[in-house]
Short mmCIF file of C-alpha atoms and ligand atoms in Angstrom, two decimals:
data_model
loop_
_atom_site.label_atom_id
_atom_site.label_comp_id
_atom_site.label_asym_id
_atom_site.label_seq_id
_atom_site.Cartn_x
_atom_site.Cartn_y
_atom_site.Cartn_z
CA UNK T 860 -144.09 130.16 119.43
CA UNK T 861 -141.63 129.27 116.74
CA UNK T 862 -142.14 131.06 113.42
CA UNK T 863 -141.13 129.17 110.28
CA UNK T 864 -141.00 131.68 107.41
CA UNK T 865 -142.90 130.36 104.36
CA UNK T 866 -141.88 132.82 101.64
CA UNK T 867 -139.10 130.78 99.99
CA UNK T 868 -141.54 128.44 98.27
CA UNK T 869 -141.63 127.66 94.57
CA UNK T 870 -145.45 127.85 94.48
CA UNK T 871 -144.74 131.61 94.51
CA UNK T 872 -144.00 132.78 90.96
CA UNK T 873 -141.21 135.16 92.05
CA UNK T 874 -139.37 132.36 93.84
CA UNK T 875 -139.76 130.00 90.92
CA UNK T 876 -138.25 132.69 88.69
CA UNK T 877 -135.38 133.39 91.11
CA UNK T 878 -134.53 129.69 91.26
CA UNK T 879 -134.56 129.42 87.45
CA UNK T 880 -132.34 132.47 87.06
CA UNK T 881 -130.09 131.56 90.03
CA UNK T 882 -130.82 135.02 91.43
CA UNK T 883 -128.85 134.83 94.69
CA UNK T 884 -129.52 138.45 95.67
CA UNK T 885 -133.29 137.91 95.53
CA UNK T 886 -133.08 134.71 97.55
CA UNK T 887 -130.95 136.39 100.22
CA UNK T 888 -133.29 139.36 100.41
CA UNK T 889 -136.25 137.03 101.03
CA UNK T 890 -134.24 135.14 103.66
CA UNK T 891 -133.04 138.22 105.55
CA UNK T 892 -136.43 139.94 105.45
CA UNK T 893 -138.07 136.97 107.10
CA UNK T 894 -135.40 136.63 109.79
CA UNK T 895 -135.58 140.37 110.54
CA UNK T 896 -139.36 139.97 110.89
CA UNK T 897 -138.99 137.28 113.55
CA UNK T 898 -138.69 133.96 111.68
CA UNK T 899 -136.70 131.40 113.69
CA UNK T 900 -136.53 128.99 110.73
CA UNK T 901 -136.78 129.43 106.96
CA UNK T 902 -138.90 126.90 105.07
CA UNK T 903 -137.12 126.05 101.80
CA UNK T 904 -139.29 124.52 99.10
CA UNK T 905 -138.44 124.09 95.42
CA UNK T 906 -140.78 121.22 94.57
CA UNK T 907 -142.57 123.34 91.95
CA UNK T 908 -139.44 124.68 90.26
CA UNK T 909 -138.95 123.64 86.68
CA UNK T 910 -135.39 122.34 86.95
CA UNK T 911 -133.73 119.55 88.92
CA UNK T 912 -134.95 119.72 92.52
CA UNK T 913 -131.75 118.20 93.92
CA UNK T 914 -129.56 120.85 92.29
CA UNK T 915 -132.03 123.62 93.06
CA UNK T 916 -132.17 122.92 96.80
CA UNK T 917 -128.38 122.57 96.92
CA UNK T 918 -128.05 126.04 95.37
CA UNK T 919 -130.70 127.62 97.63
CA UNK T 920 -129.16 126.35 100.86
CA UNK T 921 -125.62 127.14 99.74
CA UNK T 922 -126.55 130.73 98.89
CA UNK T 923 -128.45 131.33 102.11
CA UNK T 924 -125.88 129.84 104.47
CA UNK T 925 -123.04 131.65 102.70
CA UNK T 926 -124.40 134.97 103.99
CA UNK T 927 -126.45 134.12 107.08
CA UNK T 928 -124.42 132.60 109.88
CA UNK T 929 -126.17 129.83 111.86
CA UNK T 930 -129.37 130.06 109.77
CA UNK T 931 -132.03 127.50 110.78
CA UNK T 932 -133.69 125.74 107.86
CA UNK T 933 -136.85 123.70 107.38
CA UNK T 934 -136.33 121.39 104.40
CA UNK T 935 -139.74 121.18 102.69
CA UNK T 936 -139.58 118.56 99.97
CA UNK T 937 -141.52 115.42 99.06
CA UNK T 938 -138.39 114.22 97.24
CA UNK T 939 -136.08 111.96 99.28
CA UNK T 940 -133.00 112.72 97.18
CA UNK T 941 -133.54 116.48 97.50
CA UNK T 942 -133.98 116.14 101.27
CA UNK T 943 -130.80 114.09 101.55
CA UNK T 944 -128.85 116.61 99.44
CA UNK T 945 -130.12 119.48 101.58
CA UNK T 946 -128.87 117.72 104.72
CA UNK T 947 -125.47 117.09 103.17
CA UNK T 948 -124.95 120.61 101.89
CA UNK T 949 -126.09 122.30 105.11
CA UNK T 950 -122.99 123.50 106.96
CA UNK T 951 -124.30 126.42 108.99
CA UNK T 952 -124.23 125.95 112.75
CA UNK T 953 -127.99 126.15 113.24
CA UNK T 954 -130.86 123.68 113.45
CA UNK T 955 -132.82 121.80 110.83
CA UNK T 956 -136.36 120.54 110.35
CA UNK T 957 -137.35 117.91 107.81
CA UNK T 958 -140.83 118.78 106.47
CA UNK T 959 -142.51 116.30 106.23
CA UNK T 960 -143.57 112.70 106.61
CA UNK T 961 -147.06 111.18 106.70
CA UNK T 962 -148.23 107.79 107.93
CA UNK T 963 -146.88 106.28 104.69
CA UNK T 964 -144.59 103.47 105.88
CA UNK T 965 -141.99 103.60 103.10
CA UNK T 966 -141.34 107.29 103.65
CA UNK T 967 -141.15 106.89 107.45
CA UNK T 968 -138.61 104.10 106.93
CA UNK T 969 -136.42 106.30 104.75
CA UNK T 970 -136.76 109.73 106.37
CA UNK T 971 -136.68 108.94 110.11
CA UNK T 972 -133.18 107.40 109.98
CA UNK T 973 -132.00 110.54 108.14
CA UNK T 974 -133.52 112.73 110.85
CA UNK T 975 -131.75 110.66 113.52
CA UNK T 976 -128.42 110.70 111.64
CA UNK T 977 -128.45 114.47 111.05
CA UNK T 978 -130.06 115.27 114.43
CA UNK T 979 -132.94 117.26 112.91
CA UNK T 980 -136.42 118.06 114.10
CA UNK T 981 -139.17 116.43 112.09
CA UNK T 982 -142.66 117.47 110.95
CA UNK T 983 -145.23 114.67 110.64
CA UNK T 984 -148.57 115.33 108.98
CA UNK T 985 -151.40 113.48 110.74
CA UNK T 986 -152.39 111.83 107.49
CA UNK T 987 -152.73 108.07 107.10
CA UNK T 988 -153.42 105.96 104.03
CA UNK T 989 -157.12 106.56 104.82
CA UNK T 990 -156.61 110.18 103.72
CA UNK T 991 -157.15 113.53 105.41
CA UNK T 992 -158.38 113.50 109.02
CA UNK T 993 -161.74 115.02 109.91
CA UNK T 994 -162.15 115.04 113.69
CA UNK T 995 -159.69 115.78 116.50
CA UNK T 996 -159.99 112.11 117.45
CA UNK T 997 -158.90 111.03 113.93
CA UNK T 998 -155.88 113.31 114.15
CA UNK T 999 -154.97 112.02 117.60
CA UNK T 1000 -155.22 108.36 116.56
CA UNK T 1001 -153.00 108.89 113.52
CA UNK T 1002 -150.47 110.82 115.64
CA UNK T 1003 -150.43 108.08 118.29
CA UNK T 1004 -149.73 105.37 115.73
CA UNK T 1005 -147.04 107.39 113.98
CA UNK T 1006 -145.34 108.40 117.23
CA UNK T 1007 -144.88 104.76 118.23
CA UNK T 1008 -143.28 103.89 114.87
CA UNK T 1009 -141.05 106.96 114.83
CA UNK T 1010 -139.76 106.73 118.41
CA UNK T 1011 -139.08 103.00 117.88
CA UNK T 1012 -136.48 104.13 115.33
CA UNK T 1013 -134.62 106.12 117.98
CA UNK T 1014 -136.18 109.53 117.27
CA UNK T 1015 -137.06 111.65 120.33
CA UNK T 1016 -140.74 112.64 120.77
CA UNK T 1017 -139.78 116.18 121.82
CA UNK T 1018 -138.24 116.78 118.37
CA UNK T 1019 -141.35 115.54 116.59
CA UNK T 1020 -143.84 118.20 115.48
CA UNK T 1021 -147.24 116.93 114.37
CA UNK T 1022 -149.09 119.02 111.81
CA UNK T 1023 -152.82 118.28 112.35
CA UNK T 1024 -153.58 119.75 108.91
CA UNK T 1025 -155.78 122.79 108.72
CA UNK T 1026 -158.71 122.66 106.30
CA UNK T 1027 -160.58 125.74 105.02
CA UNK T 1028 -163.52 126.83 107.16
CA UNK T 1029 -165.19 128.17 104.00
CA UNK T 1030 -165.98 124.61 102.91
CA UNK T 1031 -165.76 122.71 106.23
CA UNK T 1032 -166.95 125.04 108.99
CA UNK T 1033 -166.17 122.71 111.92
CA UNK T 1034 -162.52 122.21 110.93
CA UNK T 1035 -161.02 125.06 112.97
CA UNK T 1036 -162.62 123.75 116.17
CA UNK T 1037 -161.51 120.20 115.50
CA UNK T 1038 -157.97 121.36 114.74
CA UNK T 1039 -157.81 123.39 117.97
CA UNK T 1040 -159.18 120.49 120.00
CA UNK T 1041 -156.50 118.18 118.59
CA UNK T 1042 -153.57 120.31 119.83
CA UNK T 1043 -153.64 119.42 123.56
CA UNK T 1044 -154.55 115.81 122.69
CA UNK T 1045 -151.45 115.42 120.51
CA UNK T 1046 -149.24 117.26 123.01
CA UNK T 1047 -150.33 114.83 125.73
CA UNK T 1048 -148.27 112.23 123.81
CA UNK T 1049 -145.08 114.22 124.52
CA UNK T 1050 -144.79 115.49 120.94
CA UNK T 1051 -145.11 119.07 119.72
CA UNK T 1052 -147.41 120.73 117.18
CA UNK T 1053 -147.00 122.88 114.07
CA UNK T 1054 -149.25 124.04 111.24
CA UNK T 1055 -149.22 125.84 107.93
CA UNK T 1056 -151.49 128.77 108.70
CA UNK T 1057 -152.94 130.08 105.48
CA UNK T 1058 -155.18 127.13 104.50
CA UNK T 1059 -157.68 128.08 107.21
CA UNK T 1060 -158.87 131.15 105.30
CA UNK T 1061 -158.80 129.73 101.76
CA UNK T 1062 -161.70 131.10 99.70
CA UNK T 1063 -162.53 133.97 102.08
CA UNK T 1064 -161.94 137.73 101.70
CA UNK T 1065 -159.51 139.60 103.98
CA UNK T 1066 -157.70 136.40 104.84
CA UNK T 1067 -155.29 138.06 107.28
CA UNK T 1068 -158.13 138.68 109.75
CA UNK T 1069 -159.03 134.99 109.86
CA UNK T 1070 -155.38 133.89 109.89
CA UNK T 1071 -154.31 136.16 112.74
CA UNK T 1072 -157.37 135.48 114.91
CA UNK T 1073 -157.07 131.74 114.38
CA UNK T 1074 -153.39 131.83 115.27
CA UNK T 1075 -154.15 133.61 118.56
CA UNK T 1076 -156.65 130.84 119.36
CA UNK T 1077 -154.12 128.16 118.41
CA UNK T 1078 -151.54 129.76 120.71
CA UNK T 1079 -154.04 129.51 123.54
CA UNK T 1080 -154.45 125.82 122.67
CA UNK T 1081 -150.66 125.37 122.91
CA UNK T 1082 -149.49 125.38 119.28
CA UNK T 1083 -145.67 125.26 119.31
CA UNK T 1084 -144.79 126.45 115.78
CA UNK T 1085 -146.39 127.80 112.60
CA UNK T 1086 -145.38 128.10 108.95
CA UNK T 1087 -146.44 131.58 107.88
CA UNK T 1088 -145.41 134.83 106.23
CA UNK T 1089 -143.57 136.75 108.99
CA UNK T 1090 -143.65 139.96 106.95
CA UNK T 1091 -147.42 140.19 107.54
CA UNK T 1092 -147.65 142.58 110.46
CA UNK T 1093 -151.19 141.62 111.42
CA UNK T 1094 -150.22 137.99 111.99
CA UNK T 1095 -147.00 138.92 113.83
CA UNK T 1096 -148.93 141.35 116.05
CA UNK T 1097 -151.43 138.64 116.97
CA UNK T 1098 -148.62 136.25 117.91
CA UNK T 1099 -146.92 138.86 120.11
CA UNK T 1100 -150.19 139.76 121.85
CA UNK T 1101 -151.36 136.16 122.32
CA UNK T 1102 -148.02 135.08 123.79
CA UNK T 1103 -148.01 138.00 126.23
CA UNK T 1104 -151.60 137.17 127.24
CA UNK T 1105 -150.82 133.46 127.70
CA UNK T 1106 -147.87 134.17 130.01
CA UNK T 1107 -145.34 132.96 127.43
CA UNK T 1108 -143.59 136.33 127.35
CA UNK T 1109 -142.13 137.30 130.70
CA UNK T 1110 -142.84 140.97 131.55
CA UNK T 1111 -144.16 141.32 127.95
CA UNK T 1112 -140.52 141.84 126.97
CA UNK T 1113 -140.89 140.36 123.48
CA UNK T 1114 -144.08 142.31 122.85
CA UNK T 1115 -142.36 145.57 123.82
CA UNK T 1116 -139.29 144.68 121.74
CA UNK T 1117 -141.46 143.95 118.69
CA UNK T 1118 -143.18 147.31 119.18
CA UNK T 1119 -139.86 149.18 119.48
CA UNK T 1120 -138.51 147.49 116.36
CA UNK T 1121 -141.60 148.52 114.40
CA UNK T 1122 -142.80 144.96 113.87
CA UNK T 1123 -146.34 145.52 115.24
CA UNK T 1124 -149.34 146.98 113.41
N1 THG X 532 -147.83 122.13 106.48
C1 THG X 532 -146.52 121.83 106.37
N2 THG X 532 -145.74 122.35 105.39
C2 THG X 532 -146.29 123.18 104.48
C3 THG X 532 -147.64 123.54 104.55
C4 THG X 532 -148.43 122.99 105.60
N3 THG X 532 -145.50 123.70 103.48
C5 THG X 532 -146.08 124.45 102.40
C6 THG X 532 -147.31 125.24 102.85
N4 THG X 532 -148.17 124.40 103.64
C7 THG X 532 -146.89 126.44 103.65
N5 THG X 532 -146.17 127.37 102.83
C8 THG X 532 -146.77 128.32 101.99
C9 THG X 532 -145.93 129.09 101.20
C10 THG X 532 -146.43 130.09 100.40
C11 THG X 532 -147.79 130.33 100.39
C12 THG X 532 -148.62 129.58 101.17
C13 THG X 532 -148.12 128.57 101.99
C14 THG X 532 -148.30 131.41 99.52
N6 THG X 532 -149.57 131.36 99.15
C15 THG X 532 -150.20 132.36 98.31
C16 THG X 532 -151.57 132.63 98.87
O1 THG X 532 -152.03 131.86 99.73
O2 THG X 532 -152.17 133.62 98.50
C17 THG X 532 -150.37 131.88 96.87
C18 THG X 532 -149.06 131.72 96.17
C19 THG X 532 -148.61 132.93 95.39
O3 THG X 532 -148.11 133.92 95.99
O4 THG X 532 -148.78 132.92 94.17
O5 THG X 532 -147.61 132.35 99.18
O6 THG X 532 -149.63 123.26 105.74
N7 THG X 532 -145.98 120.99 107.28
#
């Protein structure tokens, strides 16, 4: 499973501060730590920073790619101009995600051509103008409709990652089951799946226990990628174990490597 490191996000006070102060050393430390912990992509979000988001994202990507060769980046911005700037400034030889679009037509019309032009992967939230989905069937129907519109614009289904949107089980107890049920349904369309992990445990104590157990279940259901904190050993240990158990890790080589490198609990 692909790990997208979530730590470079301006909802975190330390990141907001580092962006404001143009603290390149801090940004690079956060980037390198996540890659060393197993992140394949770095999510870059500065939507909550206090300055100009276009200039902020330009600076963040420039700093990170100046030191990390071939870094893979997930551009996480609701702002079209910031997304476009990020694509233009990215020069490293790696891969990109655009995170994200919803069923909103005007954003699909603007973002999908950018994703085609820059040959990126794309995250699509299964959210229509009717709001957040409740059942697996709702999620599947939204995904089906969006997939048709997106592939009609020349974007390949295999590069499309649907995020079925996790809701907290503390307030909506059936949401984990519905989310898990939606994974194989969405994958039957030929698209892939991704999620932001931490919402599942919102409002509960010892959130890592819920997060890591849920992720193991999602891996069994076929989840392809997750946005999470790769420096949390409990979550990383669950991923390594679940992948070995699901035959996604030949001879348990990755599990053993993670153990040897001290990445397991
Ligand atoms: N789906 C998609 N993209 C996403 C999300 C998603 N991007 C943003 C978010 N959700 C995932 N990223 C983060 C980044 C940081 C934190 C949580 C999710 C975080 N949270 C602290 C916490 O939960 O305790 C609070 C912040 C703080 O440290 O002050 O750090 O779902 N496609």
